[in-house]
XYZ file of C-alpha atoms in Angstrom:
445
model
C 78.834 -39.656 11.337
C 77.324 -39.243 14.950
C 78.465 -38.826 18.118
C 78.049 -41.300 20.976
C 76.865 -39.417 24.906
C 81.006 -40.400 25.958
C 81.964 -38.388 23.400
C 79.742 -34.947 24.323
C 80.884 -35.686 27.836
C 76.806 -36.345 28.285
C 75.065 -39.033 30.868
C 73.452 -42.314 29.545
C 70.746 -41.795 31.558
C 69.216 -39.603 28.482
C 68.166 -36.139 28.697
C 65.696 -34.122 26.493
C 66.402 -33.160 22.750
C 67.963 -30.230 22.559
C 66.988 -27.228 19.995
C 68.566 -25.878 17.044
C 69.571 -22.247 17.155
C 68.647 -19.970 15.022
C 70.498 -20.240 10.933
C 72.163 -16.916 11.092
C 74.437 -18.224 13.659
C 75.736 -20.890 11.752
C 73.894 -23.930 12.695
C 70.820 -25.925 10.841
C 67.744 -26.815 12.284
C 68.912 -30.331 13.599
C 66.133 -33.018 14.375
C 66.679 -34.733 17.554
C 69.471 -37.340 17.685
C 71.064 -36.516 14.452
C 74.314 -34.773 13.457
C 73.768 -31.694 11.788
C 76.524 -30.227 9.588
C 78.302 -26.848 10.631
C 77.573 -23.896 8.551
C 78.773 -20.551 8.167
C 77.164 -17.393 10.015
C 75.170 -15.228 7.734
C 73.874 -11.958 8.990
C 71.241 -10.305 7.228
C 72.035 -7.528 4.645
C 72.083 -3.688 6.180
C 69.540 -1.575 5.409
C 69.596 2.425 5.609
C 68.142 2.982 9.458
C 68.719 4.656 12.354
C 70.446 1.688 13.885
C 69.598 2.169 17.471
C 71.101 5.715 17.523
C 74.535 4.260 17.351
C 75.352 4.797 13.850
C 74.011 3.916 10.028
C 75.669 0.393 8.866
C 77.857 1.170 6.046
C 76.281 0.206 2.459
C 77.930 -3.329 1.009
C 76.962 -2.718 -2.566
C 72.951 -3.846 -3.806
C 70.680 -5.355 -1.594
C 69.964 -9.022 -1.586
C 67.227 -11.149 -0.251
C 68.771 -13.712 2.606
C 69.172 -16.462 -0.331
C 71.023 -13.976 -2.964
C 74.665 -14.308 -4.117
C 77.361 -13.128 -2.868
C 78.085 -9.648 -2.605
C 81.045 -7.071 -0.723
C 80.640 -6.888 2.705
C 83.997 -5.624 4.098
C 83.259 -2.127 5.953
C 87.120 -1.198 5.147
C 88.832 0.250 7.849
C 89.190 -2.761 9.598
C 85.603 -3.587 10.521
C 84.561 -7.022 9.976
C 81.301 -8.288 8.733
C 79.017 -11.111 7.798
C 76.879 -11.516 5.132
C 74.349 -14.582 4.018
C 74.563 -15.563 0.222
C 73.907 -18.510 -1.408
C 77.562 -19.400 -2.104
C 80.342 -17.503 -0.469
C 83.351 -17.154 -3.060
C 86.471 -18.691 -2.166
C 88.918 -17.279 -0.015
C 86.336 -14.853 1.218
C 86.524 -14.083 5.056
C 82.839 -14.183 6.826
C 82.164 -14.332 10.817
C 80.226 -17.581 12.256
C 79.149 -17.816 15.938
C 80.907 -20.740 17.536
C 77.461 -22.570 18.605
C 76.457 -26.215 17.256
C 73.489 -28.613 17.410
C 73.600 -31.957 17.000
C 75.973 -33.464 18.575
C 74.214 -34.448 21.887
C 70.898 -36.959 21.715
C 69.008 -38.650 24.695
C 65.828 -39.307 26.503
C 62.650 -37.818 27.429
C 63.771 -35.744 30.576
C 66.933 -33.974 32.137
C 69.314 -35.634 35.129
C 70.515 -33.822 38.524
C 72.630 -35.362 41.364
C 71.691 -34.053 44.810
C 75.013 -32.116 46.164
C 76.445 -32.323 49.343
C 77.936 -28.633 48.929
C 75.818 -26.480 47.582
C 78.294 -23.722 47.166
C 81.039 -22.342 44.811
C 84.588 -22.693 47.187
C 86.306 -19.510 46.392
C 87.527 -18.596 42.561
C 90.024 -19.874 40.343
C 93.888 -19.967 41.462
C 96.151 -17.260 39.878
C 98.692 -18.972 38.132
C 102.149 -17.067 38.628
C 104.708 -18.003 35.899
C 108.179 -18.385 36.453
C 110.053 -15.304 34.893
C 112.047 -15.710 31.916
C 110.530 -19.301 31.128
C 108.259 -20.409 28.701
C 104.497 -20.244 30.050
C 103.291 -23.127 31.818
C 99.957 -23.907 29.989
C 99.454 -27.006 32.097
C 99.391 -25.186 35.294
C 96.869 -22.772 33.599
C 94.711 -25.216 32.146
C 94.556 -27.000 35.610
C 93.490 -23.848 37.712
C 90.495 -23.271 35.059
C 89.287 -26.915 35.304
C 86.646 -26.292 37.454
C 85.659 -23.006 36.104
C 84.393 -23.370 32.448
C 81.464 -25.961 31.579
C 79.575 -26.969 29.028
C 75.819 -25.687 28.649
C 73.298 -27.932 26.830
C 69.489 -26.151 25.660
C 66.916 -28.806 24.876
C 63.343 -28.566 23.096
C 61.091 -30.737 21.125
C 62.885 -28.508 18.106
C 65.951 -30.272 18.227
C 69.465 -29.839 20.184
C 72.050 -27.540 20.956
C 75.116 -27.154 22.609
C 77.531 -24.498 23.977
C 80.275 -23.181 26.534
C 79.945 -21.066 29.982
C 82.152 -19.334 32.412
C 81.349 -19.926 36.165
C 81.082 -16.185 37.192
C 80.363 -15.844 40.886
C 79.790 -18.386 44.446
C 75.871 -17.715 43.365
C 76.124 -20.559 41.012
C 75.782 -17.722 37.426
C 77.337 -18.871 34.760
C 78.238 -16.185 32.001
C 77.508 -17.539 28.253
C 76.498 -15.942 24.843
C 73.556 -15.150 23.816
C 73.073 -17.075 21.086
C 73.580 -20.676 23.200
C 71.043 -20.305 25.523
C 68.485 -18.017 23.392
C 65.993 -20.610 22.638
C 65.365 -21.376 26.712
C 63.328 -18.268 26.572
C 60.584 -19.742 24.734
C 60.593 -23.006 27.352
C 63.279 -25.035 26.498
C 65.234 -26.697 29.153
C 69.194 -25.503 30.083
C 71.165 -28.096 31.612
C 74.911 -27.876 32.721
C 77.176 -31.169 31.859
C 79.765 -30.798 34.770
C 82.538 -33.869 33.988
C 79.968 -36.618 33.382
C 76.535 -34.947 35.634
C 73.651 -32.965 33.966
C 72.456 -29.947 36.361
C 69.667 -28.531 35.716
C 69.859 -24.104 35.407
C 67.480 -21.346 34.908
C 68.038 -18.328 31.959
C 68.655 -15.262 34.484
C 68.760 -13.020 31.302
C 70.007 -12.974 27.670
C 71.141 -9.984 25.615
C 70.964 -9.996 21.839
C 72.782 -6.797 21.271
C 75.989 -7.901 22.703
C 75.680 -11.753 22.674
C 75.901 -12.167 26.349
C 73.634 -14.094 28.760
C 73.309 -15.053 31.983
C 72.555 -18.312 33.370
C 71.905 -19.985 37.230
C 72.244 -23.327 38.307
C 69.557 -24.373 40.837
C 72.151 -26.608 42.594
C 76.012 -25.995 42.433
C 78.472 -29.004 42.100
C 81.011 -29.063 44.976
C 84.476 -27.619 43.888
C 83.131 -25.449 41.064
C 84.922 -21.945 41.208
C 84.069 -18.968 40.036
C 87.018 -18.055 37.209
C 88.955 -15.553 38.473
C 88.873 -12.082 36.229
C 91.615 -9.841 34.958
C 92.146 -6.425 32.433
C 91.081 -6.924 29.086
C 91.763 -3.161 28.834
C 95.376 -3.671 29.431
C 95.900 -6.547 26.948
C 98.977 -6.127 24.447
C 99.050 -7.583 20.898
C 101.033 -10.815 21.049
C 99.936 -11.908 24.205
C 99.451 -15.550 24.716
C 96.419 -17.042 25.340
C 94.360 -20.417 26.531
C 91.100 -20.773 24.859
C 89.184 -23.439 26.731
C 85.468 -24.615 26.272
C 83.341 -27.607 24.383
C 84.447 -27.835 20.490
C 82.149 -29.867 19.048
C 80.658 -31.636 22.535
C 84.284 -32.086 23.998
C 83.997 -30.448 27.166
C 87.082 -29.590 28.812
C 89.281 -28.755 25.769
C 91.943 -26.408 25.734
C 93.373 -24.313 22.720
C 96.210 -21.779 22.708
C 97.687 -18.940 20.339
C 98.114 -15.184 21.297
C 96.001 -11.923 20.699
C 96.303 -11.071 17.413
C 94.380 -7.672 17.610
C 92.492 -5.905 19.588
C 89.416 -3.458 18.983
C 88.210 -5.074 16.518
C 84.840 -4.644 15.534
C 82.692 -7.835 14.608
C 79.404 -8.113 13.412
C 77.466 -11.305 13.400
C 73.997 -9.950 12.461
C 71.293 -7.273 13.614
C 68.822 -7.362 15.746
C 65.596 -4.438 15.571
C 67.288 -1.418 13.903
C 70.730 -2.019 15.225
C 73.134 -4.543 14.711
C 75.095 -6.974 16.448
C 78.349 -5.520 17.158
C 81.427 -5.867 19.088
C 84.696 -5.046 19.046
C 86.639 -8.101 20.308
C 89.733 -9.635 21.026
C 90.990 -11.426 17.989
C 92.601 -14.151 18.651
C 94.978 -17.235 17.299
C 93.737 -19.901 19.639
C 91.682 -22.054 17.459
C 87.921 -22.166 18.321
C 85.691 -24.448 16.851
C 81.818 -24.867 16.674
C 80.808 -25.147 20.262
C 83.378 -22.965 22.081
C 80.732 -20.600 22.213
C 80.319 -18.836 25.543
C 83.749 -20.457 27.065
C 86.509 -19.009 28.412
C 89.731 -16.751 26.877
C 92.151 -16.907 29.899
C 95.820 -15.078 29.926
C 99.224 -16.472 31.551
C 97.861 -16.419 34.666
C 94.801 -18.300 33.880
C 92.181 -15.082 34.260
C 89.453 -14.612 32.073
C 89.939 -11.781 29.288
C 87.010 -12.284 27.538
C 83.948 -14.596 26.362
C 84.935 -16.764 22.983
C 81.861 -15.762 20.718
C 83.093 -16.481 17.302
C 85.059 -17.268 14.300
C 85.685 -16.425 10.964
C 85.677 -19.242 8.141
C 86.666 -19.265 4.316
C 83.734 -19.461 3.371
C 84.283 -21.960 0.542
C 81.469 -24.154 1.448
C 78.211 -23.724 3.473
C 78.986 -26.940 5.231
C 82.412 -25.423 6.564
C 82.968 -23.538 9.552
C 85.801 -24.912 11.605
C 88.414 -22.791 12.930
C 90.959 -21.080 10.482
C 93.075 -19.298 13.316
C 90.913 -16.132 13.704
C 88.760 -15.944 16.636
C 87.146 -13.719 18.530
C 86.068 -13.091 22.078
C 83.649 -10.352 24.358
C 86.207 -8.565 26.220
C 85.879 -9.227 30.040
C 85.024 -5.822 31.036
C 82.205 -5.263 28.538
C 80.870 -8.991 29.549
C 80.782 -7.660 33.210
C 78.940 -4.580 32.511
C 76.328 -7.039 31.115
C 76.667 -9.338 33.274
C 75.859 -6.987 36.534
C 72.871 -5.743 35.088
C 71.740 -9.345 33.915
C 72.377 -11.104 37.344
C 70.813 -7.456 39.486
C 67.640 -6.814 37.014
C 67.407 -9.456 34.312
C 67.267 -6.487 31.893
C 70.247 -4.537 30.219
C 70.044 -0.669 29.441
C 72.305 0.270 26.574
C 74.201 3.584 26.265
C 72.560 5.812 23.314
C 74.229 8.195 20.975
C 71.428 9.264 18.723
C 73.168 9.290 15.298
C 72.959 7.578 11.864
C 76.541 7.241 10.752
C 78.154 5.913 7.603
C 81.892 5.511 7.274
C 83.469 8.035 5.329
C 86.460 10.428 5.592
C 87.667 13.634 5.471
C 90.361 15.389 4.153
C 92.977 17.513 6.514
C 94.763 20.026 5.671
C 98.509 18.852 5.811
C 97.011 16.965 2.818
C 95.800 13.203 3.842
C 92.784 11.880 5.168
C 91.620 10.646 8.044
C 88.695 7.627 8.161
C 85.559 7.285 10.616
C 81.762 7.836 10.985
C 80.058 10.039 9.213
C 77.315 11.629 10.822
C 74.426 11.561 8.672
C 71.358 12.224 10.904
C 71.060 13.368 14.259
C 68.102 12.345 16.564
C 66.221 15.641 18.346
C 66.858 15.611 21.955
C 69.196 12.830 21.751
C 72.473 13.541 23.580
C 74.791 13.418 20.483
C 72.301 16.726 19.990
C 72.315 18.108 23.061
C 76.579 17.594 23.004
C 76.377 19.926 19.828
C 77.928 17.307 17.232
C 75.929 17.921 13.908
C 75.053 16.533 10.840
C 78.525 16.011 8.871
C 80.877 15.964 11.392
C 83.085 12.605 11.282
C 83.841 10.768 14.406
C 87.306 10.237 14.469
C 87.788 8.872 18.226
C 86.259 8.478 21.326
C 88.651 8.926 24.490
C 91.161 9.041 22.308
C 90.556 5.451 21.207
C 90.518 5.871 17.127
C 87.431 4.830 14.835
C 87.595 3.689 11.780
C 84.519 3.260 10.301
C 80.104 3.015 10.969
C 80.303 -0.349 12.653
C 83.519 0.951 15.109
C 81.612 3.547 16.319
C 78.706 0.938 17.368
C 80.627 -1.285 19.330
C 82.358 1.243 21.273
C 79.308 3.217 22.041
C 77.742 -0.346 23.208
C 80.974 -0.756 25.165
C 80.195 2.542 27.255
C 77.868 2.746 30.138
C 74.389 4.926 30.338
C 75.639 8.136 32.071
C 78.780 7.490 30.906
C 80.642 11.158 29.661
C 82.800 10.624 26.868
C 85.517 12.273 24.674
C 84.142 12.745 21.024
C 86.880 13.722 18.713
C 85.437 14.832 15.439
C 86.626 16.626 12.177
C 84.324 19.142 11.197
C 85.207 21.871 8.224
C 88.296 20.561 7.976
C 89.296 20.938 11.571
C 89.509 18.472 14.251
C 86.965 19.435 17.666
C 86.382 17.565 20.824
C 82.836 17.325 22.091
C 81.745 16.066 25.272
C 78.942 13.489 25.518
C 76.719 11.978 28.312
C 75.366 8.732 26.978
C 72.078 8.057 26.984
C 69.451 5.061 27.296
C 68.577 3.178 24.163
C 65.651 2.999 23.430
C 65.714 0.325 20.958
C 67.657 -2.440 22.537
C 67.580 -4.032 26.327
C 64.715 -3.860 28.225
């Protein structure tokens, strides 16, 4: 099966191929022009490190080599991870990045339309819903129109295709990581706006939260920057729009509600630490493709970035959406975005720990789940803060966590400089310590 340029919402005037990204996000090398088959996101196994001085990955039984079976990979605890095996047993939940290759073929260079308005006119519309009525999605998905496109990378390698979020009247455009990663070693971006290619630059990409930033070098008359809301005051049940490119359709909206929040993902690992966030999950189906669109509320304001799915798993060749998405919250993406669009560069709070998750036992007689500090790095602030070797994070500001991976993705949700609330159990007995966050010295930069 292939895919004609009206389909991808592409120009017949031809662009370049477009290259594959990389296999642990789901998506085959493709040669150019043909239709590569979706696959499901394998993330390498987790070794025993440091992990950034975040925290130590929990252990998911014996070791395997990238090609091994299939082996345990749920952290417990409600952490979420991926895993790469050979054949993924049925019914067996694992996390794919919603990129995809493939889908979009052309010529030997990329197309631009000289604009008579080279500026972004204002941001989105709020959308204000009648009371007591049943949400107007149409209004919604009209006020967003102009606000989330569809990002095409191109090299000799091959194609690929993703989503992005018009952020500002600079002409950024906010997408993941893993859509636009290849441009760094000279591919081409290009942004399909209805049926015109423009051409952008990478401003800056960051692996450890699978957020980029992009810039177009001219900006399409009547494109608006998506107005943002709270992510932090989001309510399970909420309903939500989904909107991006599924599979080269550019322009399509899903929707469903939030169907957790906090949830810690992990799509892979990058240097000692892995990739971890913990996202919206969410019922609007995303496909292959939504990658780096938008998750918008009532009122038609982003939330967060769509980044990725989970699948079945029954078949390497399957990854289309099964109702459990996930997306960036909005207020981490802006952290990363600042820094991005102000320096190119991102600087990641630091912890200096190696955790695992564990518990400990209280003494009205339960137990309570969370990191368990294993190692703690000299001079590092979790050090200089006074939590030791042991101890088991519990919560941070009073948000809980429940396992190794938790405690990673809300760490890389704080800001260097940042003090926070460490609640930990130690002998038994539950102690708050206060930490300043430090600067990572393993990722950003």
């Amino acid at each position: 099966m292939t895919a004609d340029d009206s389909q991808c919402g592409a120009p017949d005037h031809g662009m370049p191929p477009l290259p594959p990204l990389d296999p642990q996000y789901g998506v085959p090398q493709t040669p150019y022009g043909q239709v590569g088959q979706q696959q499901t996101v394998y993330g390498q196994p987790a070794p025993r490190h440091d992990n950034g001085g975040y925290g130590e990955p929990p252990q998911f039984g014996q070791q395997h080599s990238p090609l091994a079976g299939p082996q345990p990979y749920f952290a417990g605890s409600g952490s979420t991870r991926a895993k790469k095996p050979r054949r993924a047993p049925g019914w067996t939940p694992i996390i794919v990045t919603a990129a995809v290759v493939g889908l979009i073929a052309g010529g030997a260079s990329a197309y631009a339309i000289n604009l008579s308005q080279p500026y972004i006119a204002g941001s989105s519309p709020a959308v204000v819903q009648v009371e007591g009525a049943d949400i107007d999605w149409t209004a919604v998905a009209e006020a967003v129109s102009n606000s989330v496109v569809s990002i095409q990378v191109s090299s000799s390698a091959g194609t690929g295709q993703g989503s992005g979020v018009v952020w500002d009247d600079q002409g950024h455009v906010v997408t993941n990581h893993h859509v636009v990663e290849t441009a760094a070693d000279g591919g081409q971006i290009v942004v399909m706006v209805g049926n015109h290619a423009y051409p952008a630059t990478l401003v800056g990409s960051d692996a450890a939260t699978d957020l980029a930033v992009i810039q177009l070098e001219e900006i399409p008359a009547g494109l608006a920057a998506l107005a943002r809301g709270d992510s932090t005051s989001l309510e399970v049940g909420a309903e939500v729009m989904a909107v991006g490119s599924p599979l080269g359709l550019s322009g399509s909206v899903t929707t469903g509600i939030v169907s957790a929040l906090d949830r810690p993902v992990s799509t892979g690992q990058i240097e000692n630490s892995l990739i971890v966030t913990n996202a919206i999950q969410t019922s609007a189906p995303l496909n292959p493709g939504n990658s780096g669109g938008a998750l918008v509320d009532a009122a038609g304001q982003l939330i967060g970035i769509n980044s990725s799915i989970a699948t079945l798993g029954s078949s390497e060749s399957t990854s289309g959406s099964i109702g459990i998405g996930f997306a960036i919250p909005v207020q981490l993406a802006e952290n990363i975005a600042s820094q991005l669009i102000d320096t190119g560069k991102v600087e990641h709070a630091y912890l200096g720990t190696s955790t695992t998750t564990g518990q400990a036992d209280l003494s009205d007689g339960s137990a309570v789940v969370g990191a368990d500090v294993k190692d703690v790095v000299e001079d590092g602030p979790a050090e200089a803060a006074g939590i030791e070797v042991g101890d088991l994070i519990v919560a941070i500001n009073d948000k809980q966590i429940t396992s190794s991976e938790h405690l990673v993705g809300t760490v890389r949700a704080l800001k260097v400089g940042e003090t926070a609330s460490f609640t930990v159990i130690r002998n038994g007995k539950e102690q708050t310590v206060e930490v300043t966050m430090g600067v990572s010295p393993d990722l950003g930069g």
